Every structure is written in C-alpha cells, then in structure tokens.
XYZ file of C-alpha atoms in Angstrom:
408
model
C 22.430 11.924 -23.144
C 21.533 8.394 -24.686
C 21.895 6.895 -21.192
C 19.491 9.503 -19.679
C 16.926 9.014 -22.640
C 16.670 5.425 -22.382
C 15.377 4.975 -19.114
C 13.080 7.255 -19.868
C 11.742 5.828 -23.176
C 11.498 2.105 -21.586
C 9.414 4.367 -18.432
C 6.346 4.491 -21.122
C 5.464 1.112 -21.936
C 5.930 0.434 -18.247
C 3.792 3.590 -17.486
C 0.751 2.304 -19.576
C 0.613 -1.358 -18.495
C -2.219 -2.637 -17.195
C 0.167 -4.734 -14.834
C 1.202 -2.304 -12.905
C 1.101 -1.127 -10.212
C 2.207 -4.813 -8.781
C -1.030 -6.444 -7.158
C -1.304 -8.484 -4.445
C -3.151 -12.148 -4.779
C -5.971 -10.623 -3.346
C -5.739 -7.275 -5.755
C -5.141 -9.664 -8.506
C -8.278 -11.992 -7.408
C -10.668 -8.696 -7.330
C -9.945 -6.747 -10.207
C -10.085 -9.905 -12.265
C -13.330 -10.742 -11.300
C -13.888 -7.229 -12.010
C -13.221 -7.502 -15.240
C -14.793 -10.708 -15.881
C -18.223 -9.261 -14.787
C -17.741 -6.177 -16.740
C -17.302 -8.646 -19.805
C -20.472 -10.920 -19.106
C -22.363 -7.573 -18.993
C -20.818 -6.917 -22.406
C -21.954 -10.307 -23.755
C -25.514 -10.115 -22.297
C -26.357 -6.471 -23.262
C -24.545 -6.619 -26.629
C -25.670 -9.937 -27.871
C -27.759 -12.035 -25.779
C -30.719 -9.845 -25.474
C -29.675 -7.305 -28.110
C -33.038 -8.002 -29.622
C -34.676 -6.179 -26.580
C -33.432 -2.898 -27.407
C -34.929 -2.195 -31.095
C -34.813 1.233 -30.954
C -30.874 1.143 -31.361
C -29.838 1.012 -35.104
C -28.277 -1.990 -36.455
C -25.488 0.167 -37.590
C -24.939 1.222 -34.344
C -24.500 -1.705 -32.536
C -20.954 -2.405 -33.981
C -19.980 0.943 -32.371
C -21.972 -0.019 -29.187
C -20.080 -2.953 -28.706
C -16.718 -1.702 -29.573
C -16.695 1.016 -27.372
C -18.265 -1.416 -24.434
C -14.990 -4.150 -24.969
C -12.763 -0.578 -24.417
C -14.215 -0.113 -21.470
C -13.813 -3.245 -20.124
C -10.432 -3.405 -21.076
C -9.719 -0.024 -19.511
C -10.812 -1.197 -15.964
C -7.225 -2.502 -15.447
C -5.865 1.101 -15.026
C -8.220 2.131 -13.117
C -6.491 1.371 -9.762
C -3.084 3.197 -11.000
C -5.513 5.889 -12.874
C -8.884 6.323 -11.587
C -9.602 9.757 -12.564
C -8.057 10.058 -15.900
C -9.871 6.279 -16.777
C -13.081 7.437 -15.191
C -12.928 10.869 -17.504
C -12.350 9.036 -20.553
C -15.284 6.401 -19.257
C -17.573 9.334 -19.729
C -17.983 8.659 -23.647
C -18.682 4.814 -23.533
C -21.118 5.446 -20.250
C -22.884 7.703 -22.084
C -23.234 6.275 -25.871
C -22.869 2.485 -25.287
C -25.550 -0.025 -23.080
C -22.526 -2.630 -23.273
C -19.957 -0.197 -21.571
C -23.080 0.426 -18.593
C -21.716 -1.993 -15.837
C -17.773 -1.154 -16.653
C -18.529 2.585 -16.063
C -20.321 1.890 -12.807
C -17.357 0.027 -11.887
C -15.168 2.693 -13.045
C -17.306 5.235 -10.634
C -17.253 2.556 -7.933
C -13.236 2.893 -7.877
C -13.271 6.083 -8.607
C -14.704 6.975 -4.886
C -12.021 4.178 -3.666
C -9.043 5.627 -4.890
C -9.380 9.383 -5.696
C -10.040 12.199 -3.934
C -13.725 12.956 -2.397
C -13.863 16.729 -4.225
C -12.625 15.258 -7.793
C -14.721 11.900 -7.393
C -18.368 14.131 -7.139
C -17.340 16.377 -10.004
C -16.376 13.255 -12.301
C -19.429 11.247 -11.213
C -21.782 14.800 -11.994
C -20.120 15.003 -15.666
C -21.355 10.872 -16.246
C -25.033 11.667 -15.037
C -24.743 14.603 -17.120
C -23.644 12.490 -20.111
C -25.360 9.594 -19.392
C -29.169 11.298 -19.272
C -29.534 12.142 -22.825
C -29.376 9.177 -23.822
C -33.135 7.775 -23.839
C -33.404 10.599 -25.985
C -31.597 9.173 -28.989
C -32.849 5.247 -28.670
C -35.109 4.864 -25.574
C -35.417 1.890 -23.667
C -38.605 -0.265 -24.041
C -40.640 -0.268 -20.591
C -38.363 2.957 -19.525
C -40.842 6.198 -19.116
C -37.881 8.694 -19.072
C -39.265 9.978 -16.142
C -38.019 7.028 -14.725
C -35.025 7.111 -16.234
C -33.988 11.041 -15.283
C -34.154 9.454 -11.380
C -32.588 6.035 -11.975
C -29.389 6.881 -13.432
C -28.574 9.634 -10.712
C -29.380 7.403 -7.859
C -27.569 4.920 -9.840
C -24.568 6.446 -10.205
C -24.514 8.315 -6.896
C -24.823 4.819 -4.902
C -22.127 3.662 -6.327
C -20.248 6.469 -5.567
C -21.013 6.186 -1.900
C -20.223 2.435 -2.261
C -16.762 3.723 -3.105
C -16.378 6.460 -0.688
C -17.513 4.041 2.049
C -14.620 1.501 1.126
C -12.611 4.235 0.978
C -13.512 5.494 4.305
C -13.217 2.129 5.266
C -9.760 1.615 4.007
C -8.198 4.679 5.634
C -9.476 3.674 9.107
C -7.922 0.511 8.492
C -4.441 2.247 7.721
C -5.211 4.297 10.512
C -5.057 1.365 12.977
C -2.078 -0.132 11.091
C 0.125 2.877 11.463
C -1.608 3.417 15.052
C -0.433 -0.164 16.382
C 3.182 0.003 14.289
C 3.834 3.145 16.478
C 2.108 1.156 19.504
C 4.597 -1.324 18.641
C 7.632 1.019 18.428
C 6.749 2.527 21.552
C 6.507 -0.699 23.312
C 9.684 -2.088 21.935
C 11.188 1.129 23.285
C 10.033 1.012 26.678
C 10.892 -2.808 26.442
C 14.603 -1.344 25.773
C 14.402 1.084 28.276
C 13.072 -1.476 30.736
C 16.072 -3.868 30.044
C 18.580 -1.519 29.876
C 17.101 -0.501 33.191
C 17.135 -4.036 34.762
C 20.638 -4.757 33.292
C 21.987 -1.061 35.401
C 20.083 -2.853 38.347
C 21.623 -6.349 38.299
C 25.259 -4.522 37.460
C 24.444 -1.903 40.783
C 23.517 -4.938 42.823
C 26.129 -6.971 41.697
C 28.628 -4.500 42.151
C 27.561 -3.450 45.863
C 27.274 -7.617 46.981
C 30.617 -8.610 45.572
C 32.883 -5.657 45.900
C 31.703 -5.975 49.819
C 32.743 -9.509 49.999
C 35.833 -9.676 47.824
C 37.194 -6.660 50.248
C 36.349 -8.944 53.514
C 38.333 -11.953 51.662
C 41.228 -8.856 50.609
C 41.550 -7.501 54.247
C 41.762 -10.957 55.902
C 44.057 -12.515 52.920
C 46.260 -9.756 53.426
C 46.201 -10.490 57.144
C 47.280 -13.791 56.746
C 50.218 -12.889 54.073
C 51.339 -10.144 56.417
C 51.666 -12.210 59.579
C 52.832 -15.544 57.957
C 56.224 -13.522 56.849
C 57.667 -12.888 60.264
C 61.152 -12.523 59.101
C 60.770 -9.443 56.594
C 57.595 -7.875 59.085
C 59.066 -8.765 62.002
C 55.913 -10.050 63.815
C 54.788 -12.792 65.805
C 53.730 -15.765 63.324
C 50.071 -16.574 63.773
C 48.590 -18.850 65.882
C 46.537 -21.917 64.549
C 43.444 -20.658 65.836
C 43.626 -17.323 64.021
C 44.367 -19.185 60.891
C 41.537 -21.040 61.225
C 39.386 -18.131 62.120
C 40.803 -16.280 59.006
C 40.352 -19.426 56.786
C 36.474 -19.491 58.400
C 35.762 -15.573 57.349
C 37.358 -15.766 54.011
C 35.285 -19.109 53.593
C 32.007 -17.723 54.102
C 32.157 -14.723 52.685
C 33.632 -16.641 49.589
C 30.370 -19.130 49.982
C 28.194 -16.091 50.535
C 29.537 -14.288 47.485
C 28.899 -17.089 45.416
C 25.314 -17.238 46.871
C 24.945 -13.409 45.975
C 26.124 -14.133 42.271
C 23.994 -16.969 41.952
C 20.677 -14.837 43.026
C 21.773 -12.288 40.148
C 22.130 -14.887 37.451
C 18.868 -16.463 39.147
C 17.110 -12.858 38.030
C 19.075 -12.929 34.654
C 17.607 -16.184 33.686
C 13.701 -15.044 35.815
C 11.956 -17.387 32.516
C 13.319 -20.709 33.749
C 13.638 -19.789 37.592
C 10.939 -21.640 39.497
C 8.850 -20.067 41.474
C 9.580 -19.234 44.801
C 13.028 -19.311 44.332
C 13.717 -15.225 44.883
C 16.043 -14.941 48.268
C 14.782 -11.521 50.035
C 16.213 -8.416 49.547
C 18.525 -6.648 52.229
C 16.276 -4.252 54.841
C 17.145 -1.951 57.675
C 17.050 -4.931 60.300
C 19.668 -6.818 58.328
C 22.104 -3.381 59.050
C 23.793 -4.826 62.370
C 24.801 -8.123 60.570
C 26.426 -6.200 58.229
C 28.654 -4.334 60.526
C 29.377 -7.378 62.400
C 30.499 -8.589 59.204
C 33.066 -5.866 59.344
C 34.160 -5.569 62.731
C 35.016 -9.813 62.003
C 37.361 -8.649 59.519
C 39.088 -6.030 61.746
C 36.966 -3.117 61.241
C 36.418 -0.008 63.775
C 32.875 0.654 63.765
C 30.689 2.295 65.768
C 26.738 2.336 64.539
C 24.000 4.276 66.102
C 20.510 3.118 64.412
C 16.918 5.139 65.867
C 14.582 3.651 63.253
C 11.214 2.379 62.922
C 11.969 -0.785 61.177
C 8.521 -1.792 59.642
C 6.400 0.196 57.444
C 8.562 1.626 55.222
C 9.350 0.877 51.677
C 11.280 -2.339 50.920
C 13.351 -0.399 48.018
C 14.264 2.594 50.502
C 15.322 -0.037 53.285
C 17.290 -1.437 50.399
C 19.099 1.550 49.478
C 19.820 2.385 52.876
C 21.493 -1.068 53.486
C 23.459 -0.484 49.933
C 24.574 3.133 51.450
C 25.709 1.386 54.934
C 27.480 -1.278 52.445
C 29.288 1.418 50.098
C 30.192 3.061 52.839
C 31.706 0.068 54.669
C 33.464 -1.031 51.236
C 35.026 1.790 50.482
C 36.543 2.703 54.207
C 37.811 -0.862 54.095
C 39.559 -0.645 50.793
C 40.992 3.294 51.191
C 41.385 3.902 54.847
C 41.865 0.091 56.465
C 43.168 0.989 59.514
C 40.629 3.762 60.388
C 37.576 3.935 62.681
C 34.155 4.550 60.962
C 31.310 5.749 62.057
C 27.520 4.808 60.655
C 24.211 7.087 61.670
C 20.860 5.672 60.397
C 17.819 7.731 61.705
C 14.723 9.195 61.073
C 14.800 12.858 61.188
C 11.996 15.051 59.327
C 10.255 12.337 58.022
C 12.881 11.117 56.242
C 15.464 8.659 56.760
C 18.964 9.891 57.225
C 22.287 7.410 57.043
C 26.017 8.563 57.596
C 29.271 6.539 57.194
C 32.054 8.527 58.690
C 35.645 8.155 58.736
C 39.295 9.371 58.259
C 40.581 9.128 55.122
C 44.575 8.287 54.201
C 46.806 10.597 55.031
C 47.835 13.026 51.859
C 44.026 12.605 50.599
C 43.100 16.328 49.656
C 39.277 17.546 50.058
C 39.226 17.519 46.110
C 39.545 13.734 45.539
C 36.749 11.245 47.428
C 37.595 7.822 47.791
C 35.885 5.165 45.859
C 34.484 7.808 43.375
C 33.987 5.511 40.737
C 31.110 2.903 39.767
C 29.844 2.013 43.153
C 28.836 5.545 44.627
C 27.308 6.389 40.302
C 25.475 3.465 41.360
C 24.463 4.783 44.480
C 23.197 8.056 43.314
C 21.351 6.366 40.683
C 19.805 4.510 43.874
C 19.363 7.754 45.911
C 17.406 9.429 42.738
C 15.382 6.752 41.867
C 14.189 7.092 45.395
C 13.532 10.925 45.508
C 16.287 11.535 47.985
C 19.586 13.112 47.488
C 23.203 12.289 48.549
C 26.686 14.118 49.066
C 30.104 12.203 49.032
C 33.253 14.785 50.271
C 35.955 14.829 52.353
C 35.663 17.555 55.158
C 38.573 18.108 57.737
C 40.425 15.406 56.859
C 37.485 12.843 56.886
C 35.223 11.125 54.589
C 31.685 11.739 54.704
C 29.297 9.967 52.944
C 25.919 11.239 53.605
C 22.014 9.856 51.953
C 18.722 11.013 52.615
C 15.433 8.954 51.600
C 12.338 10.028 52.248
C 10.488 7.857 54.890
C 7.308 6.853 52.434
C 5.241 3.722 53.828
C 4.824 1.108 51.522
C-alpha cells in the first residue's frame, strides 16, 4: 500500500511544475520570452506610468500589482493547462491593469492549445469580466464607449491569433504524419521491389546455370563412362572425342561463368558502368540453344512458326527460359530420350511445348524437375498473364506455356 501511495504523492509536485511538460529549445526560447514580456508589461503599467491612472486608489495598487506578478507567473502552465490557467486568468484580467498583457497571452494560448468550442466560451466569460471595469476606476482619455468595443475586439483577435496557429499547427502535423506514412509506404514498396529483384536474379540464375552445369554433367559423365573400358566394356575414346568433350565442357564452363558474372553485374547495378548490361535471351536465340543440346548428345527435334520481332522482350524471354527448363530437366531425368520443342503463334498468343518420355517406372502423379526451376517458371508465366501445365500423360512429359503475343 506504501509502495502504491508513494508514486502517487511524488506525481503532485511533478503535476504542478511549471517545468513540465519537457520543452524543446525552441518551446523553452518562446514561452520565456513570453514571460519576460508579460513582466515588462507588469513593470510599465504598475510602476512606470502608474501616475497615469489616478482614478485607481493607492490602496489598490498593492493588490493590482500582486495579482498582475500571479499572472505572469501562471503563464508557465499554460501550455500543460490552458483552460484551467485561462479560467483562473479571468480574476486578474478583470481587476488588475498589470495582469492586462499576461491574460491576452493566456487567451492567445488558449486558442493554440484547447479546443475551438471551450476556447470561445472562456474568452466570452473574460470580455464579460473584463468590461466592468471602467466602471470602478476609468481610464483617462477612455470614453467607455470606446472601451465596450476595444476590449471585445481585443480579446477576440487574439483569440483568432491562436486559433490560426492552431490551425496552422495541425496542418503541419497533418503533413508530418502524411509523409511518415508516404515514407512507410515507400520503404515497403522499396521491400517489395527488392525482394522482387532478388526472386528475379535467383530465377535467372537458376535457369542459366542449372542449363550449363547439366551440359558439363552429361558430357563429364560421358567421358567417365567411356574412359573405364574394363568394368563398361566399351571401346576407349578416341583423342578427338576427348578433345571435343574437353571443348563443350570448356565453354559451357566459360559461358556459365559469363552468365554468373552478368547476375552479380545486376547485384552490384550502383558501381556497374554504363553500358555494360549483356542482352537478354529472345526467340531468335532458341535454335542456339538446342544446338547447344544436341552437342551434348541430345535428341531434339524443334519446330518454331514465329514472328520474331515485335513482341515483348520479357515474353521472348520467358519463352527462351520455358525452351531452357524444358531442355534441363529432360537432360537431367530422361538422358537418353528424344524431346520434342513446339514454339508458335496460335490465337494471338504464343504457344511453346517441350515433349518427351520420361524414365521408365515414373507414374503420371510425380513430374520431373518439380522443384525450384518450374516455381520459377510459373512465377514467369504469371507475371506475364499466361498460364502453364507441367504433367506426365501416357508415359511422357509434357511441359506446356502460353504467353500472350502483346507488342512491345
């Protein structure tokens, strides 16, 4: 019980200091200069031309000037309190000329900080108590007239002072919040867009090398297979297909390093000169590829009825990456079979097929290569607006993509 008390007991002091709320420099810098103005007004109405107001009593000038130092004094709480300050401003602003600038000020914050509704009512309750005063000691010069219009002009300028900073503050927060979630948002899409580019560079990366490490597989199989003729019971091989084989598995090795390089190239895009990009795979390029495979022992037979300009470079691309998978996978699961590739256009869209028979004991149920590289290709197919189907029907692997033909 002690333990819960005390907090609460060492929550008052803290509760009425004029220190708190913490203040910024520039917080500190204008409520101080606040304060000092409030206190020159003070001086200057209470005892440098005190003389000008004869109709107050000289007994009540004590009181005068006592309750105009409490008001000056109370315009550190106003920014933690503004209504409760500016309510008990009401009896120095209306009985004291000395307290006149601190309860402007006190109106003046009053529209900052507090509600619109509350900040009328409070400023109506200090004309109401401020007007009879040139009743009781009336100001030389000061028909009261006068005075009935000055004081609620007075007062309500200020107040529009304050509701015009306050206005003016809120628009400001406005824009803060506005650009932090303009900020979020971009660092999101910045996210989105790397996590994006990273999915690219892996898809490419995976599509370039897994076709060249299989060439450098089949033929470095090739070449353990046939140098063994005692166990396999073949023919060694001649120096000229070990140099061919040596030739293949050295440029596909130089090419996959090549391919690599152009990823890390895009990886590092800040310090790549200009200039520098190698260009991306298209429907022409097709052919090379499957010469490619038929080097390294492949079956395959490729029918192609496409217009080869025109159409967009990311749809030739994917095409080329379907021909690819396609190629990779028949190499790595079925090495010994024939394959067959179809690229054509057909209902303004572009249609490729890689064909072929699949190991024997493969059910319909299980497709070869299902793993990264055809996700990867779907992603490819759906980021194009086409679709794709991988099975295995009658004993052969079908892997089947269709983009549509849009021109660039």
């Amino acid at each position: 019980m002690a333990a819960a008390v005390a907090p609460r007991e060492r929550g008052w002091p803290r509760a009425l200091s004029p220190w708190e709320p913490r203040r910024t420099p520039r917080e500190w810098v204008v409520d101080s200069a606040l304060f000092v103005a409030a206190l020159l007004a003070w001086y200057f109405y209470g005892f440098a031309s005190a003389s000008y107001f004869g109709e107050v009593s000289d007994w009540f000038w004590p009181v005068d000037r006592t309750l105009g130092l409490g008001a000056c004094l109370l315009l550190w709480w106003t920014r933690r309190y503004p209504r409760a300050v500016a309510l008990i401003m009401v009896v120095p602003g209306s009985l004291s000329i000395t307290a006149g600038f601190a309860a402007l000020a006190t109106v003046f914050r009053l529209g900052m900080l507090a509600r619109p509704r509350s900040s009328v009512a409070i400023t109506v309750l200090h004309i109401a108590c401020a007007l009879p005063y040139h009743w009781l000691f009336p100001l030389p010069g000061m028909p009261l007239e006068v005075w009935l219009v000055t004081i609620p002009l007075l007062y309500l300028l200020v107040l529009s002072f304050g509701l015009l900073a306050r206005s003016r503050r809120q628009v400001i927060e406005g824009l803060r919040a506005s650009a932090a979630r303009d900020r979020e948002r971009y660092e999101e899409r910045l996210s989105t867009t790397r996590r994006d580019e990273r999915e690219r560079i892996a898809r490419e990366m995976h599509d370039v090398l897994a076709h060249r490490v299989s060439l450098l597989s089949v033929h470095a199989g090739a070449l353990e297979y046939r140098t063994d003729p005692v166990r396999t019971g073949t023919a060694a091989p001649t120096s000229q297909e070990i140099h061919t084989a040596a030739l293949v598995i050295r440029e596909n090795a130089h090419r996959a390093v090549e391919d690599l390089s152009e990823l890390l190239t895009v990886l590092r895009e800040d310090e790549a000169p200009p200039g520098t990009d190698r260009p991306q795979p298209r429907l022409r390029d097709i052919p090379q590829l499957v010469a490619e495979a038929r080097e390294a022992g492949e079956s395959v037979d490729i029918h192609m009825d496409v217009p080869r300009d025109g159409l967009r470079e990311s749809m030739q691309r994917t095409a080329y990456r379907t021909v690819q998978e396609g190629l990779t996978n028949a190499r790595k699961h079925a090495p010994h079979a024939s394959v067959r590739v179809l690229v054509e256009e057909r209902d303004e869209a572009i249609r490729v097929e890689v064909e072929n028979a699949v190991a024997v004991g493969l059910t319909s149920a299980e497709i070869p290569g299902g793993g990264r590289g055809l996700v990867g290709l779907a992603e490819r197919v759906r980021l194009e607006g086409g679709r794709m189907e991988a099975a295995v029907r009658d004993g052969r692997f079908q892997l089947t993509v269709v983009l549509p033909a849009g021109l660039r």
